[in-house]
mmCIF file of C-alpha atoms in Angstrom:
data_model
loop_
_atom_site.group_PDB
_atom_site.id
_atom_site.type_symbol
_atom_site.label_atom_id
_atom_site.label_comp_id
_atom_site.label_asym_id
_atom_site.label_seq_id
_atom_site.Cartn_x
_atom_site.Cartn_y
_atom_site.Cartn_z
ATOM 1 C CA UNK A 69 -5.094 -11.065 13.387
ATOM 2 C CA UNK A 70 -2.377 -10.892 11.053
ATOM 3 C CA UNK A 71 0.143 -8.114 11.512
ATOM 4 C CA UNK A 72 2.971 -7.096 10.086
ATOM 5 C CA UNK A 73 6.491 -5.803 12.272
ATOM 6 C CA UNK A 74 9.177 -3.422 10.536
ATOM 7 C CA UNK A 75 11.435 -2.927 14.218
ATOM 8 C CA UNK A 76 13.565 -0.124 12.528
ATOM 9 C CA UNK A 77 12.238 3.411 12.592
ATOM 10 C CA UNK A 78 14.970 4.920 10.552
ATOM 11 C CA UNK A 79 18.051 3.850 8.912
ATOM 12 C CA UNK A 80 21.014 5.204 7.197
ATOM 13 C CA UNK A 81 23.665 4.354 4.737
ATOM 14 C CA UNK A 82 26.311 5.591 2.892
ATOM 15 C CA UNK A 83 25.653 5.912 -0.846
ATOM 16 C CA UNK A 84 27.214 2.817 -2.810
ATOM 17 C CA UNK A 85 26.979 0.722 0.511
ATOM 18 C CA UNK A 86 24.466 -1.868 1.384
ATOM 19 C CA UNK A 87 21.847 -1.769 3.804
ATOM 20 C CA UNK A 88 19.282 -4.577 5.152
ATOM 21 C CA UNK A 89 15.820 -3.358 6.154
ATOM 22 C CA UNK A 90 13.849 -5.854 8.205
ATOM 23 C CA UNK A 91 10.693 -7.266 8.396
ATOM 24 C CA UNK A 92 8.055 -9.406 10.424
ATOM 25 C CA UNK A 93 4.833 -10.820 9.902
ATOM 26 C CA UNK A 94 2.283 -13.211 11.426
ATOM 27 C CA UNK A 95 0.236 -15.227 8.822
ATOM 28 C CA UNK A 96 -1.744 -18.834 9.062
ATOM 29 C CA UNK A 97 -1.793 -18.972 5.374
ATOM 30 C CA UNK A 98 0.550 -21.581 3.902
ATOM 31 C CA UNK A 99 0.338 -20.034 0.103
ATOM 32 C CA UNK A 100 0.800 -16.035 -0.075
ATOM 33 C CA UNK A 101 2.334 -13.190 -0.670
ATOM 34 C CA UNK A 102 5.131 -10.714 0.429
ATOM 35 C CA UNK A 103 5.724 -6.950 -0.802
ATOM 36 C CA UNK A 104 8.281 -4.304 -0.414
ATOM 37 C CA UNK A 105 6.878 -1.235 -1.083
ATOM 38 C CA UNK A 106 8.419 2.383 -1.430
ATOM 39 C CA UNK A 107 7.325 5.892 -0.930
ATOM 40 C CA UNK A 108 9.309 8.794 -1.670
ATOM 41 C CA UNK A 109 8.698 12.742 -0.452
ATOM 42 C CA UNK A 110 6.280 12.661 -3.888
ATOM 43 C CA UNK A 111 4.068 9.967 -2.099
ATOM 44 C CA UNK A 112 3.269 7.295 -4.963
ATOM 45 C CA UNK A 113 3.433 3.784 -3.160
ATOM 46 C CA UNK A 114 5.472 1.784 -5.704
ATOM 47 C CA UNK A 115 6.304 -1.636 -5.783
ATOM 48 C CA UNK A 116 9.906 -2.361 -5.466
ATOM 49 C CA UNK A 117 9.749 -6.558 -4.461
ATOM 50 C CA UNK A 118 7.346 -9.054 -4.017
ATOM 51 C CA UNK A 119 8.121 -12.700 -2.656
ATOM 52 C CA UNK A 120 5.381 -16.004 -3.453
ATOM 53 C CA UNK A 121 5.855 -17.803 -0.183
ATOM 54 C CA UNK A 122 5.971 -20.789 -1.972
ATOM 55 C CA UNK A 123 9.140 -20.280 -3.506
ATOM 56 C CA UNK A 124 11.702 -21.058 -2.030
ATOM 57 C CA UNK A 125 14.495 -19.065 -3.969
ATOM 58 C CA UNK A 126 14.999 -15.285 -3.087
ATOM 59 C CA UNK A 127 13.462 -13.098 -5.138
ATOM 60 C CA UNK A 128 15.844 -10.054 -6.685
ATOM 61 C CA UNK A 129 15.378 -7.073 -8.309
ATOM 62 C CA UNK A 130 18.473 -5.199 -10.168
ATOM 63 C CA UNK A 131 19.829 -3.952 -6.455
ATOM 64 C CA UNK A 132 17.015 -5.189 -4.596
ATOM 65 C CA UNK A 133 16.735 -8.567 -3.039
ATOM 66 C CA UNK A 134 15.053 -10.145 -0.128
ATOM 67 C CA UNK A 135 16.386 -12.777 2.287
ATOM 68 C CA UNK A 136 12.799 -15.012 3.098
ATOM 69 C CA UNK A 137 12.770 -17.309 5.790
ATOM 70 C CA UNK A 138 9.116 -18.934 5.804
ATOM 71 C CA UNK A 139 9.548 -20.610 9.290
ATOM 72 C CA UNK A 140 10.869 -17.433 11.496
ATOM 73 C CA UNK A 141 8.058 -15.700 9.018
ATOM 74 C CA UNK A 142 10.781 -12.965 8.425
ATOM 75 C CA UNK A 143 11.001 -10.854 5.217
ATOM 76 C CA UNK A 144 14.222 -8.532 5.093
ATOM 77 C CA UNK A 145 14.975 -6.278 1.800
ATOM 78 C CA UNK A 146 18.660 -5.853 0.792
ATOM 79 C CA UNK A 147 19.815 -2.523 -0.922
ATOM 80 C CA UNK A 148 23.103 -2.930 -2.691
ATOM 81 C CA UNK A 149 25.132 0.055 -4.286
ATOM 82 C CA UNK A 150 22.903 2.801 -2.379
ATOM 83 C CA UNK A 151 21.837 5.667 -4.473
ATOM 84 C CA UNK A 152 20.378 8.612 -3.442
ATOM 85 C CA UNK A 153 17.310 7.753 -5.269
ATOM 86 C CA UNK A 154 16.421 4.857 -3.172
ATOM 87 C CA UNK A 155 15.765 7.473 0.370
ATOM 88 C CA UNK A 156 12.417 7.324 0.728
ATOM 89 C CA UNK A 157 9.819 5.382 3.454
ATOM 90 C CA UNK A 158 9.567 1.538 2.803
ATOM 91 C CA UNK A 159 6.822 -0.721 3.797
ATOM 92 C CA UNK A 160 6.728 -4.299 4.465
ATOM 93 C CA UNK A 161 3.567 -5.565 3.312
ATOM 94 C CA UNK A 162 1.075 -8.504 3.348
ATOM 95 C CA UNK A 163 -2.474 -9.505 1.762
ATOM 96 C CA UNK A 164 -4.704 -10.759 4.338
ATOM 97 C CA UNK A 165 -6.938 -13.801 3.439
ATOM 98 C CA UNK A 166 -9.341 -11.342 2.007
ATOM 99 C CA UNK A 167 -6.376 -9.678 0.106
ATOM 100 C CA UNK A 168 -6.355 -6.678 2.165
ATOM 101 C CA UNK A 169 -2.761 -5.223 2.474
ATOM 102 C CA UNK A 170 -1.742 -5.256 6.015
ATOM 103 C CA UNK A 171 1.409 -2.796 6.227
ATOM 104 C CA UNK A 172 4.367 -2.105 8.717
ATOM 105 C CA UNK A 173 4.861 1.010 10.304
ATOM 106 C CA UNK A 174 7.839 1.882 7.721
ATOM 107 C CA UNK A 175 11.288 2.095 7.693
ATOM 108 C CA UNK A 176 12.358 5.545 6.910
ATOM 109 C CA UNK A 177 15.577 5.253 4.575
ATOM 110 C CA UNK A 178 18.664 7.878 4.443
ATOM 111 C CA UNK A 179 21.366 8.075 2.188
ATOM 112 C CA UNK A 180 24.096 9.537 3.113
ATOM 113 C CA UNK A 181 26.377 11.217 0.049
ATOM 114 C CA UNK B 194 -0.827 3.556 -20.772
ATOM 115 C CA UNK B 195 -2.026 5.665 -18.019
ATOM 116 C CA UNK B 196 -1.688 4.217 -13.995
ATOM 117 C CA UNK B 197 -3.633 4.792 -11.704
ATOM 118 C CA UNK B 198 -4.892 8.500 -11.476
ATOM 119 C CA UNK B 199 -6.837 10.139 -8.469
ATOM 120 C CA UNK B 200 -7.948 13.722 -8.035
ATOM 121 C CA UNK B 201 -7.748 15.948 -6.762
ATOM 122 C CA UNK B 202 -4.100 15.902 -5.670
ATOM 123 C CA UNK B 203 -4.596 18.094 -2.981
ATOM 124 C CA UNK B 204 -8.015 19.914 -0.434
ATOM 125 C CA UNK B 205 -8.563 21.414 2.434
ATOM 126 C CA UNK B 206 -11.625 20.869 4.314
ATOM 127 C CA UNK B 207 -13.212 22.151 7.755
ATOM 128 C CA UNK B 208 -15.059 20.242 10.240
ATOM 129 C CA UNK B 209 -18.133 18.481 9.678
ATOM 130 C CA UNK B 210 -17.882 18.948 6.029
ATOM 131 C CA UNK B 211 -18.228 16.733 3.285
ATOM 132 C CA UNK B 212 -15.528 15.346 1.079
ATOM 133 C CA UNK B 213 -15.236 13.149 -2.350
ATOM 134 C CA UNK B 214 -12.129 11.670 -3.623
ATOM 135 C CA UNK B 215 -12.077 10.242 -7.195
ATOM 136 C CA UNK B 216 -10.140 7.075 -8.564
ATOM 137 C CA UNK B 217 -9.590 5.816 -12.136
ATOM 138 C CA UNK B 218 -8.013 2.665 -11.793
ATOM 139 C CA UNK B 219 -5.193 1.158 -13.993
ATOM 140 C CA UNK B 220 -6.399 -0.041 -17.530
ATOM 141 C CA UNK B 221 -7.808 -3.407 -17.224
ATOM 142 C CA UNK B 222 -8.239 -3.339 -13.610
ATOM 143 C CA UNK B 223 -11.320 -4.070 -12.308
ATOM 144 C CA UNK B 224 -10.820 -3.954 -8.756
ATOM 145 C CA UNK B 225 -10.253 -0.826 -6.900
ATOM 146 C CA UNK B 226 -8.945 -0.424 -3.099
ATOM 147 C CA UNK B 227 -8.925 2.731 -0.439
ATOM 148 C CA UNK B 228 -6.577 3.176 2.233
ATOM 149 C CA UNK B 229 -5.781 6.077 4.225
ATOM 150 C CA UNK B 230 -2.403 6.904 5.392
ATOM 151 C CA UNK B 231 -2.128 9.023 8.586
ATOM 152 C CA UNK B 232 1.269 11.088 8.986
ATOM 153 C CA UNK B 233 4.315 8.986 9.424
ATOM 154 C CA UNK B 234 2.221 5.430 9.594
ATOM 155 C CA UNK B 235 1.185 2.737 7.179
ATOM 156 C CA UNK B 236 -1.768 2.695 5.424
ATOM 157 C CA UNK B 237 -4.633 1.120 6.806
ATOM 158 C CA UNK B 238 -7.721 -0.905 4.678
ATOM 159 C CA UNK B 239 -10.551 1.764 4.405
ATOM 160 C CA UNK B 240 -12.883 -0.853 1.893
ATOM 161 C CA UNK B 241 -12.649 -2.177 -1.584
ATOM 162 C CA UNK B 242 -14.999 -2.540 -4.407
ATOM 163 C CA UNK B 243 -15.499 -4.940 -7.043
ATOM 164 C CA UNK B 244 -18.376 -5.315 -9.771
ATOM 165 C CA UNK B 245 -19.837 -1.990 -8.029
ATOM 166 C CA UNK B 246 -19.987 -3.582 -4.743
ATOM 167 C CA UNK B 247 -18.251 -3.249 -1.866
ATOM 168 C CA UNK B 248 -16.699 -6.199 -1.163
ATOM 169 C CA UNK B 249 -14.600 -6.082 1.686
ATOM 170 C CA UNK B 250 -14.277 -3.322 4.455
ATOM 171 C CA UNK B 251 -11.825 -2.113 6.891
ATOM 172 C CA UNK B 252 -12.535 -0.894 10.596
ATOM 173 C CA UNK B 253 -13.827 2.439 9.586
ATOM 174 C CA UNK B 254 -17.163 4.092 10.151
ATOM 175 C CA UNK B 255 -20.169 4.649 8.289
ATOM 176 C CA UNK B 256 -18.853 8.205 7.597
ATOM 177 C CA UNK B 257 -16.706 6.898 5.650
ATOM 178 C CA UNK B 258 -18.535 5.249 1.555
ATOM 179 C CA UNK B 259 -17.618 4.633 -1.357
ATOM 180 C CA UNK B 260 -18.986 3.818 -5.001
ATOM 181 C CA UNK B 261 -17.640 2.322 -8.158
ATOM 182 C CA UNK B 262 -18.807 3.117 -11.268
ATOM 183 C CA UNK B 263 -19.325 0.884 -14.737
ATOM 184 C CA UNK B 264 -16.071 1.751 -16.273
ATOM 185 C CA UNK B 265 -14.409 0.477 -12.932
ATOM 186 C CA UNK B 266 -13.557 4.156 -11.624
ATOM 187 C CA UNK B 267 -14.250 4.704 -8.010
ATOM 188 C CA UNK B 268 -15.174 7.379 -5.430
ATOM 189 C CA UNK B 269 -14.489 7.998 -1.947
ATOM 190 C CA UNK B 270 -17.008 9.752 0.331
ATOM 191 C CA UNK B 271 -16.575 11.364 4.049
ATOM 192 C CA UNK B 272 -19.169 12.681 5.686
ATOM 193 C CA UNK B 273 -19.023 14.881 8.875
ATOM 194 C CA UNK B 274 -15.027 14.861 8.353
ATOM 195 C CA UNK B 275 -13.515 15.161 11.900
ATOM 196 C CA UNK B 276 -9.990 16.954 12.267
ATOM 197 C CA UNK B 277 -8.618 13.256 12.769
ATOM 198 C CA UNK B 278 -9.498 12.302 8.996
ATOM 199 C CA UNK B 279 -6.650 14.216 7.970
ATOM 200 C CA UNK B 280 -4.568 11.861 5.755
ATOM 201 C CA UNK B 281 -3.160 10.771 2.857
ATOM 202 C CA UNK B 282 -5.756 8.783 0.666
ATOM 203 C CA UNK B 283 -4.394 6.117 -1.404
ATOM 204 C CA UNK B 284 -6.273 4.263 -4.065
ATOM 205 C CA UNK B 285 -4.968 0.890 -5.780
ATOM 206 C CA UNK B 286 -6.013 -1.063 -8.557
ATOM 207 C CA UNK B 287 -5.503 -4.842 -9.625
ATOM 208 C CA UNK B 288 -7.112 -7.124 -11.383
ATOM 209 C CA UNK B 289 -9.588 -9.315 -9.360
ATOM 210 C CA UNK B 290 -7.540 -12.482 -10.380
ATOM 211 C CA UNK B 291 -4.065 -11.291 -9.362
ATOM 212 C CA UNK B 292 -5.187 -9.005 -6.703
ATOM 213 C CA UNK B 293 -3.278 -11.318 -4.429
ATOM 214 C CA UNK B 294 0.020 -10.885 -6.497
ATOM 215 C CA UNK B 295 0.058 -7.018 -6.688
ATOM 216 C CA UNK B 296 -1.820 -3.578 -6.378
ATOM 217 C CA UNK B 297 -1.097 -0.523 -8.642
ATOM 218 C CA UNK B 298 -1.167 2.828 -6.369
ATOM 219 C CA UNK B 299 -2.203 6.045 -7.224
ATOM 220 C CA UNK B 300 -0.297 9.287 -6.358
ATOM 221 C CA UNK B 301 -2.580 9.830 -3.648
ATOM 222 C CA UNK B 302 -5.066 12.857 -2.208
ATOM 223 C CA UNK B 303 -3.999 15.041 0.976
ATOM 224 C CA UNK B 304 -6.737 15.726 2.701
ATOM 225 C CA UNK B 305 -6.392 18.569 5.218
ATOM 226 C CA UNK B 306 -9.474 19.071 7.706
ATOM 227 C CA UNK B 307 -9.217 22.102 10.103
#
C-alpha cells in the first residue's frame, strides 16, 4: 500500500527564518505526483506546492520550495522569510494509482514573532 | 469565479441519525472527491464520483453514499451516524484529466455527532 510519512509532529520558527518540513512516501509508480498542502485554524486545504516526479528540477513557489529526491522517495518543503501567515497544519500528499490522495499525518507549523 | 463551495459549514447531529452534506464543485470540474478528516489527522479517501458514478471508494462502510448530480454537484450521505463519524468533511474538485495534477478543496463541513 502506498503511504505517506511526515516524522515531525510540530515545528517552530522564528518569523523571517527558514524552516524545512519533511516528508516520506512509498510509491511503485515511476510517473506521479507530489503535493504540499496547507490548512490554517479556518480549515480550507490549499495547495501551496506540487512536484511532477519526473522533473528533475525543484519546484518553487515565491518562499516555498521543495528539495525532491526520487530515489530516497523523500519530499521536504522549505519556508524562507517565515511569516506569521504561513502557521497553520501542512500535509504531505500523494495520488494513489487510482488518484486517491494519500496524506501524512501533518506537520503542525508555529511561528514564533 | 466561485471555488469550491459546500454547505452547510457547520451541524450537529445525534446518534443513529441521518446526515447530508452538499458539494458544488469548482467551475469546469467534473470530478468531485470526499474525504473526512478526523481531529488532528489527515484526511482519509471516503469515495469519488465521476459522470454520476462512483468511481472509486475508500475503506468506509455502506453507511456511508454519495450521489452526483448532472451539473457535477455532489452529495454526501451518512446513515446511522455513530459518535466516531465526527469529522471534518472535505470535498475536492478537478477535472477528470488533471485530477492527477491537482484537487480544488472546499472549506469543509464539521460534523458533530453526540
Amino acid at each position: 500500500a502506498q503511504t505517506v510519512t511526515q516524522s515531525q509532529p510540530e515545528m517552530s520558527v522564528q518569523e523571517a527564518e527558514t524552516v524545512t518540513l519533511s516528508c516520506t512516501y512509498d510509491t511503485s509508480e515511476s510517473d506521479y505526483y507530489l503535493f504540499w498542502y496547507k490548512q490554517p485554524p479556518s480549515r480550507q486545504m490549499i495547495l501551496v506546492i506540487r512536484q511532477e516526479a519526473y522533473k528533475q528540477q525543484n519546484a518553487t513557489e515565491n518562499r516555498f520550495s521543495v528539495n525532491f529526491q526520487k530515489a530516497a522517495k523523500s519530499f521536504s518543503l522549505k519556508i524562507s522569510d517565515s511569516q506569521l501567515g504561513d502557521a497553520a497544519m501542512y500535509f504531505c500528499a500523494h495520488p494513489d494509482s487510482n488518484y486517491q490522495l494519500i496524506w501524512g499525518a501533518g506537520t503542525k507549523l508555529i511561528i514564533k514573532p | 469565479d466561485a471555488g469550491v463551495t459546500q454547505s452547510p459549514t457547520h451541524l450537529i447531529k445525534t446518534r443513529g441519525q441521518q446526515v447530508t452534506l452538499r458539494c458544488s464543485p469548482k467551475s469546469g470540474h467534473d470530478t468531485v472527491s470526499w474525504y473526512q478528516q478526523a481531529l488532528g489527522q489527515g484526511p482519509q479517501f471516503i469515495f469519488q464520483y465521476y459522470e454520476e458514478e462512483e468511481r472509486q471508494r475508500g475503506n468506509f462502510p455502506d453507511r456511508f453514499s454519495g450521489h452526483q448530480f448532472p451539473n457535477y454537484s455532489s452529495e454526501l450521505n451518512v446513515n446511522a451516524l455513530l459518535l466516531g463519524d465526527s469529522a471534518l468533511y472535505l470535498c475536492a474538485s478537478s477535472e477528470e484529466r488533471e485530477i492527477r495534477e491537482t484537487q480544488y478543496f472546499g472549506p469543509g463541513t464539521r460534523l458533530l455527532v453526540l
